mmCIF file of C-alpha atoms in Angstrom:
data_model
loop_
_atom_site.group_PDB
_atom_site.id
_atom_site.type_symbol
_atom_site.label_atom_id
_atom_site.label_comp_id
_atom_site.label_asym_id
_atom_site.label_seq_id
_atom_site.Cartn_x
_atom_site.Cartn_y
_atom_site.Cartn_z
ATOM 1 C CA MET A 20 85.649 25.443 0.128
ATOM 2 C CA THR A 21 85.605 22.059 -1.577
ATOM 3 C CA GLY A 22 88.416 19.736 -2.596
ATOM 4 C CA ILE A 23 91.477 18.424 -0.833
ATOM 5 C CA VAL A 24 94.088 20.700 0.723
ATOM 6 C CA ALA A 25 97.374 18.809 0.379
ATOM 7 C CA LEU A 26 99.748 19.587 3.255
ATOM 8 C CA VAL A 27 103.071 18.336 1.931
ATOM 9 C CA ASP A 28 104.877 16.014 4.338
ATOM 10 C CA TYR A 29 108.589 15.849 3.568
ATOM 11 C CA GLY A 30 109.846 15.610 7.114
ATOM 12 C CA ALA A 31 110.656 19.307 7.407
ATOM 13 C CA GLY A 32 107.519 21.079 8.559
ATOM 14 C CA ASN A 33 105.429 21.930 11.598
ATOM 15 C CA LEU A 34 102.684 19.687 10.247
ATOM 16 C CA HIS A 35 100.500 19.203 13.298
ATOM 17 C CA SER A 36 100.101 22.918 14.029
ATOM 18 C CA VAL A 37 99.584 23.840 10.372
ATOM 19 C CA TYR A 38 97.009 21.046 9.968
ATOM 20 C CA ASN A 39 95.064 22.249 13.007
ATOM 21 C CA ALA A 40 95.187 25.868 11.842
ATOM 22 C CA LEU A 41 93.884 24.960 8.378
ATOM 23 C CA LYS A 42 91.008 23.052 9.960
ATOM 24 C CA LYS A 43 90.194 25.966 12.285
ATOM 25 C CA ALA A 44 90.293 28.304 9.289
ATOM 26 C CA GLY A 45 87.583 26.272 7.579
ATOM 27 C CA ALA A 46 89.288 23.557 5.528
ATOM 28 C CA ALA A 47 86.948 20.572 5.333
ATOM 29 C CA HIS A 48 89.489 18.089 4.002
ATOM 30 C CA VAL A 49 93.198 18.429 4.769
ATOM 31 C CA GLU A 50 95.515 15.571 3.829
ATOM 32 C CA VAL A 51 99.012 15.398 5.298
ATOM 33 C CA THR A 52 100.720 13.593 2.463
ATOM 34 C CA SER A 53 103.968 12.521 0.853
ATOM 35 C CA ASP A 54 102.047 11.033 -2.100
ATOM 36 C CA PRO A 55 102.752 12.936 -5.343
ATOM 37 C CA ALA A 56 99.540 11.615 -6.907
ATOM 38 C CA LEU A 57 97.445 13.205 -4.171
ATOM 39 C CA VAL A 58 99.363 16.484 -4.487
ATOM 40 C CA ARG A 59 98.882 16.432 -8.248
ATOM 41 C CA GLY A 60 95.107 16.179 -7.808
ATOM 42 C CA ALA A 61 94.663 18.531 -4.852
ATOM 43 C CA ALA A 62 92.561 21.688 -4.919
ATOM 44 C CA ARG A 63 95.189 23.584 -2.903
ATOM 45 C CA ILE A 64 98.753 22.855 -1.835
ATOM 46 C CA VAL A 65 100.534 24.001 1.327
ATOM 47 C CA LEU A 66 104.296 23.585 1.753
ATOM 48 C CA PRO A 67 105.467 24.187 5.336
ATOM 49 C CA GLY A 68 109.095 24.257 6.405
ATOM 50 C CA VAL A 69 111.248 24.831 9.452
ATOM 51 C CA GLY A 70 115.019 24.659 9.830
ATOM 52 C CA ALA A 71 117.750 25.142 7.261
ATOM 53 C CA PHE A 72 117.175 25.807 3.553
ATOM 54 C CA ARG A 73 119.477 23.027 2.376
ATOM 55 C CA ALA A 74 118.004 20.399 4.689
ATOM 56 C CA CYS A 75 114.467 21.279 3.601
ATOM 57 C CA ARG A 76 115.390 21.308 -0.079
ATOM 58 C CA ASP A 77 117.163 17.948 0.204
ATOM 59 C CA ALA A 78 114.226 16.434 2.085
ATOM 60 C CA LEU A 79 111.727 17.672 -0.514
ATOM 61 C CA VAL A 80 113.791 16.357 -3.429
ATOM 62 C CA ALA A 81 114.174 13.019 -1.626
ATOM 63 C CA VAL A 82 110.417 12.350 -1.891
ATOM 64 C CA PRO A 83 110.167 10.575 -5.271
ATOM 65 C CA GLY A 84 108.140 12.600 -7.772
ATOM 66 C CA MET A 85 107.062 15.303 -5.304
ATOM 67 C CA VAL A 86 108.763 18.306 -6.930
ATOM 68 C CA GLU A 87 107.467 17.197 -10.337
ATOM 69 C CA ALA A 88 103.935 16.811 -8.961
ATOM 70 C CA MET A 89 104.058 20.264 -7.408
ATOM 71 C CA GLU A 90 105.403 21.769 -10.625
ATOM 72 C CA GLU A 91 102.608 20.185 -12.663
ATOM 73 C CA ALA A 92 99.815 21.170 -10.275
ATOM 74 C CA VAL A 93 100.980 24.690 -9.475
ATOM 75 C CA ARG A 94 102.786 25.921 -12.556
ATOM 76 C CA THR A 95 100.932 24.026 -15.277
ATOM 77 C CA HIS A 96 97.404 23.765 -13.855
ATOM 78 C CA GLY A 97 97.314 26.865 -11.648
ATOM 79 C CA VAL A 98 96.466 25.194 -8.339
ATOM 80 C CA PRO A 99 96.653 27.733 -5.461
ATOM 81 C CA PHE A 100 99.899 27.261 -3.523
ATOM 82 C CA LEU A 101 101.032 28.503 -0.117
ATOM 83 C CA GLY A 102 104.608 28.269 1.161
ATOM 84 C CA ILE A 103 105.197 28.916 4.878
ATOM 85 C CA CYS A 104 108.546 30.049 6.355
ATOM 86 C CA VAL A 105 111.220 27.823 4.736
ATOM 87 C CA GLY A 106 108.444 26.559 2.452
ATOM 88 C CA MET A 107 108.248 30.144 1.199
ATOM 89 C CA GLN A 108 112.037 30.453 0.977
ATOM 90 C CA LEU A 109 112.205 27.355 -1.237
ATOM 91 C CA LEU A 110 110.361 29.355 -3.913
ATOM 92 C CA ALA A 111 113.619 31.249 -4.495
ATOM 93 C CA GLU A 112 116.249 30.335 -7.054
ATOM 94 C CA ARG A 113 118.826 29.616 -4.382
ATOM 95 C CA GLY A 114 119.612 29.626 -0.698
ATOM 96 C CA GLU A 115 122.932 30.894 0.660
ATOM 97 C CA GLU A 116 123.037 29.121 4.023
ATOM 98 C CA HIS A 117 126.294 27.144 4.388
ATOM 99 C CA GLY A 118 127.000 27.337 0.653
ATOM 100 C CA ILE A 119 124.854 27.880 -2.424
ATOM 101 C CA HIS A 120 121.890 25.537 -2.780
ATOM 102 C CA GLU A 121 119.293 25.414 -5.538
ATOM 103 C CA GLY A 122 115.686 26.294 -4.768
ATOM 104 C CA LEU A 123 112.528 25.657 -6.778
ATOM 105 C CA GLY A 124 113.102 28.843 -8.778
ATOM 106 C CA TRP A 125 109.419 29.778 -8.980
ATOM 107 C CA ILE A 126 110.069 33.367 -7.838
ATOM 108 C CA PRO A 127 113.423 34.970 -8.741
ATOM 109 C CA GLY A 128 115.555 35.721 -5.711
ATOM 110 C CA ALA A 129 117.971 34.387 -3.141
ATOM 111 C CA VAL A 130 117.644 33.491 0.540
ATOM 112 C CA ARG A 131 120.311 35.325 2.520
ATOM 113 C CA MET A 132 121.247 35.756 6.167
ATOM 114 C CA ILE A 133 119.582 38.631 8.001
ATOM 115 C CA GLU A 134 122.172 41.361 8.613
ATOM 116 C CA PRO A 135 120.589 44.132 10.711
ATOM 117 C CA GLU A 136 121.811 47.690 10.180
ATOM 118 C CA ASP A 137 122.172 47.939 13.967
ATOM 119 C CA PRO A 138 124.499 45.176 15.246
ATOM 120 C CA ALA A 139 122.722 45.309 18.617
ATOM 121 C CA ILE A 140 119.617 43.804 17.005
ATOM 122 C CA LYS A 141 119.676 40.066 17.481
ATOM 123 C CA VAL A 142 119.252 37.354 14.878
ATOM 124 C CA PRO A 143 117.109 35.253 14.578
ATOM 125 C CA HIS A 144 114.180 37.570 14.025
ATOM 126 C CA MET A 145 111.792 36.038 16.534
ATOM 127 C CA GLY A 146 108.392 37.122 17.812
ATOM 128 C CA TRP A 147 105.503 39.326 16.773
ATOM 129 C CA ASN A 148 106.094 42.010 14.179
ATOM 130 C CA ASP A 149 104.184 44.170 11.721
ATOM 131 C CA VAL A 150 103.131 42.930 8.299
ATOM 132 C CA ALA A 151 103.213 46.060 6.129
ATOM 133 C CA VAL A 152 101.508 45.693 2.755
ATOM 134 C CA VAL A 153 103.511 47.089 -0.154
ATOM 135 C CA ARG A 154 101.425 45.667 -3.005
ATOM 136 C CA GLU A 155 97.699 45.060 -2.907
ATOM 137 C CA HIS A 156 96.856 41.365 -2.761
ATOM 138 C CA PRO A 157 93.597 39.620 -1.806
ATOM 139 C CA LEU A 158 95.273 37.481 0.848
ATOM 140 C CA ILE A 159 97.479 39.943 2.744
ATOM 141 C CA VAL A 160 96.221 42.732 5.002
ATOM 142 C CA PRO A 161 98.140 44.927 7.453
ATOM 143 C CA GLY A 162 98.535 43.445 10.908
ATOM 144 C CA GLU A 163 100.888 41.618 13.241
ATOM 145 C CA ALA A 164 102.169 38.082 12.765
ATOM 146 C CA TYR A 165 104.643 35.726 14.391
ATOM 147 C CA PHE A 166 108.096 35.359 12.813
ATOM 148 C CA LEU A 167 111.004 33.015 13.498
ATOM 149 C CA HIS A 168 113.868 33.074 10.984
ATOM 150 C CA SER A 169 117.540 33.903 10.522
ATOM 151 C CA TYR A 170 117.457 34.083 6.710
ATOM 152 C CA HIS A 171 115.277 36.224 4.470
ATOM 153 C CA PHE A 172 113.973 36.201 0.903
ATOM 154 C CA ASP A 173 115.819 38.779 -1.215
ATOM 155 C CA ALA A 174 113.549 39.118 -4.257
ATOM 156 C CA VAL A 175 114.955 40.165 -7.635
ATOM 157 C CA ASP A 176 111.744 41.918 -8.690
ATOM 158 C CA ASP A 177 109.941 44.230 -6.260
ATOM 159 C CA ALA A 178 106.721 43.380 -8.097
ATOM 160 C CA ASP A 179 106.879 39.936 -6.459
ATOM 161 C CA VAL A 180 106.974 41.435 -2.947
ATOM 162 C CA ILE A 181 103.547 41.714 -1.312
ATOM 163 C CA ALA A 182 104.495 42.719 2.234
ATOM 164 C CA ARG A 183 107.504 43.614 4.335
ATOM 165 C CA THR A 184 108.369 43.661 8.000
ATOM 166 C CA ASP A 185 111.255 45.349 9.796
ATOM 167 C CA HIS A 186 114.059 43.881 11.889
ATOM 168 C CA GLY A 187 117.034 46.185 11.731
ATOM 169 C CA GLY A 188 115.973 47.022 8.192
ATOM 170 C CA PRO A 189 113.222 45.904 5.811
ATOM 171 C CA LEU A 190 112.641 42.175 5.319
ATOM 172 C CA VAL A 191 110.219 40.441 2.981
ATOM 173 C CA ALA A 192 107.149 39.145 4.844
ATOM 174 C CA ALA A 193 105.239 37.823 1.800
ATOM 175 C CA VAL A 194 105.958 37.158 -1.855
ATOM 176 C CA GLY A 195 103.691 36.037 -4.640
ATOM 177 C CA ARG A 196 102.800 35.917 -8.282
ATOM 178 C CA ASP A 197 99.776 34.454 -10.051
ATOM 179 C CA ASN A 198 98.516 31.446 -8.022
ATOM 180 C CA ILE A 199 101.593 31.301 -5.767
ATOM 181 C CA ILE A 200 102.007 32.979 -2.385
ATOM 182 C CA GLY A 201 104.673 32.549 0.250
ATOM 183 C CA VAL A 202 104.767 34.022 3.748
ATOM 184 C CA GLN A 203 107.784 34.331 6.024
ATOM 185 C CA PHE A 204 105.594 34.500 9.111
ATOM 186 C CA HIS A 205 103.916 31.492 10.691
ATOM 187 C CA PRO A 206 100.131 31.766 10.232
ATOM 188 C CA GLU A 207 99.648 28.735 12.494
ATOM 189 C CA LYS A 208 101.263 30.713 15.347
ATOM 190 C CA SER A 209 99.738 34.097 14.482
ATOM 191 C CA GLN A 210 96.391 33.645 16.241
ATOM 192 C CA THR A 211 93.479 35.566 14.693
ATOM 193 C CA TYR A 212 95.628 37.239 12.040
ATOM 194 C CA GLY A 213 97.000 33.885 10.883
ATOM 195 C CA LEU A 214 93.649 32.089 10.879
ATOM 196 C CA GLU A 215 92.014 34.883 8.882
ATOM 197 C CA PHE A 216 94.880 34.738 6.375
ATOM 198 C CA LEU A 217 94.448 30.964 5.998
ATOM 199 C CA ALA A 218 90.690 31.399 5.586
ATOM 200 C CA ARG A 219 91.312 33.794 2.701
ATOM 201 C CA PHE A 220 93.743 31.322 1.148
ATOM 202 C CA LEU A 221 91.124 28.574 1.341
ATOM 203 C CA GLU A 222 88.659 30.750 -0.600
ATOM 204 C CA TRP A 223 91.220 32.179 -3.045
ATOM 205 C CA HIS A 224 90.552 31.825 -6.759
ATOM 206 C CA PRO A 225 93.534 33.462 -8.473
#
């Protein structure tokens, strides 16, 4: 793979672990960056995220020109994009954690609290769980990955859902359309499964 992989630094991601995983997966040139110009010219863009939806959204918007640069690169020029955990949730139209907060709106849906059918099942959903493919996609294969989240992506259109997992009921594990993919699991913590997923992302030509 050639070209820069821009790992967006907006103060809300597990940057060190994601950087190392991308390098292990075969990325020759990863730039941890808060520079919109670099993001605009990158070959691939990765948006990590941990914590609360609103805090991540506010932090991303607070980087001058970053959302606009991402919009131009991803939605206008078709640059491959990966959102991880809250970075995936930000693709939604809104998040419903402590009020209603606007997302990027790239994939229709809302981020809502996990409410297991069995009240004995604890939230957050934490640990290894199955990734069950529901729509064929070149990047997602069946396997086990590491999850850590209390909120989930409730997609409007099932056609945008690539994989699900189960924690007291079905939860979205991956969403995507065109050159955009988001995963609820943490590939950087998912050992071989996660590294192989990242390797496929690095070679992806949607």
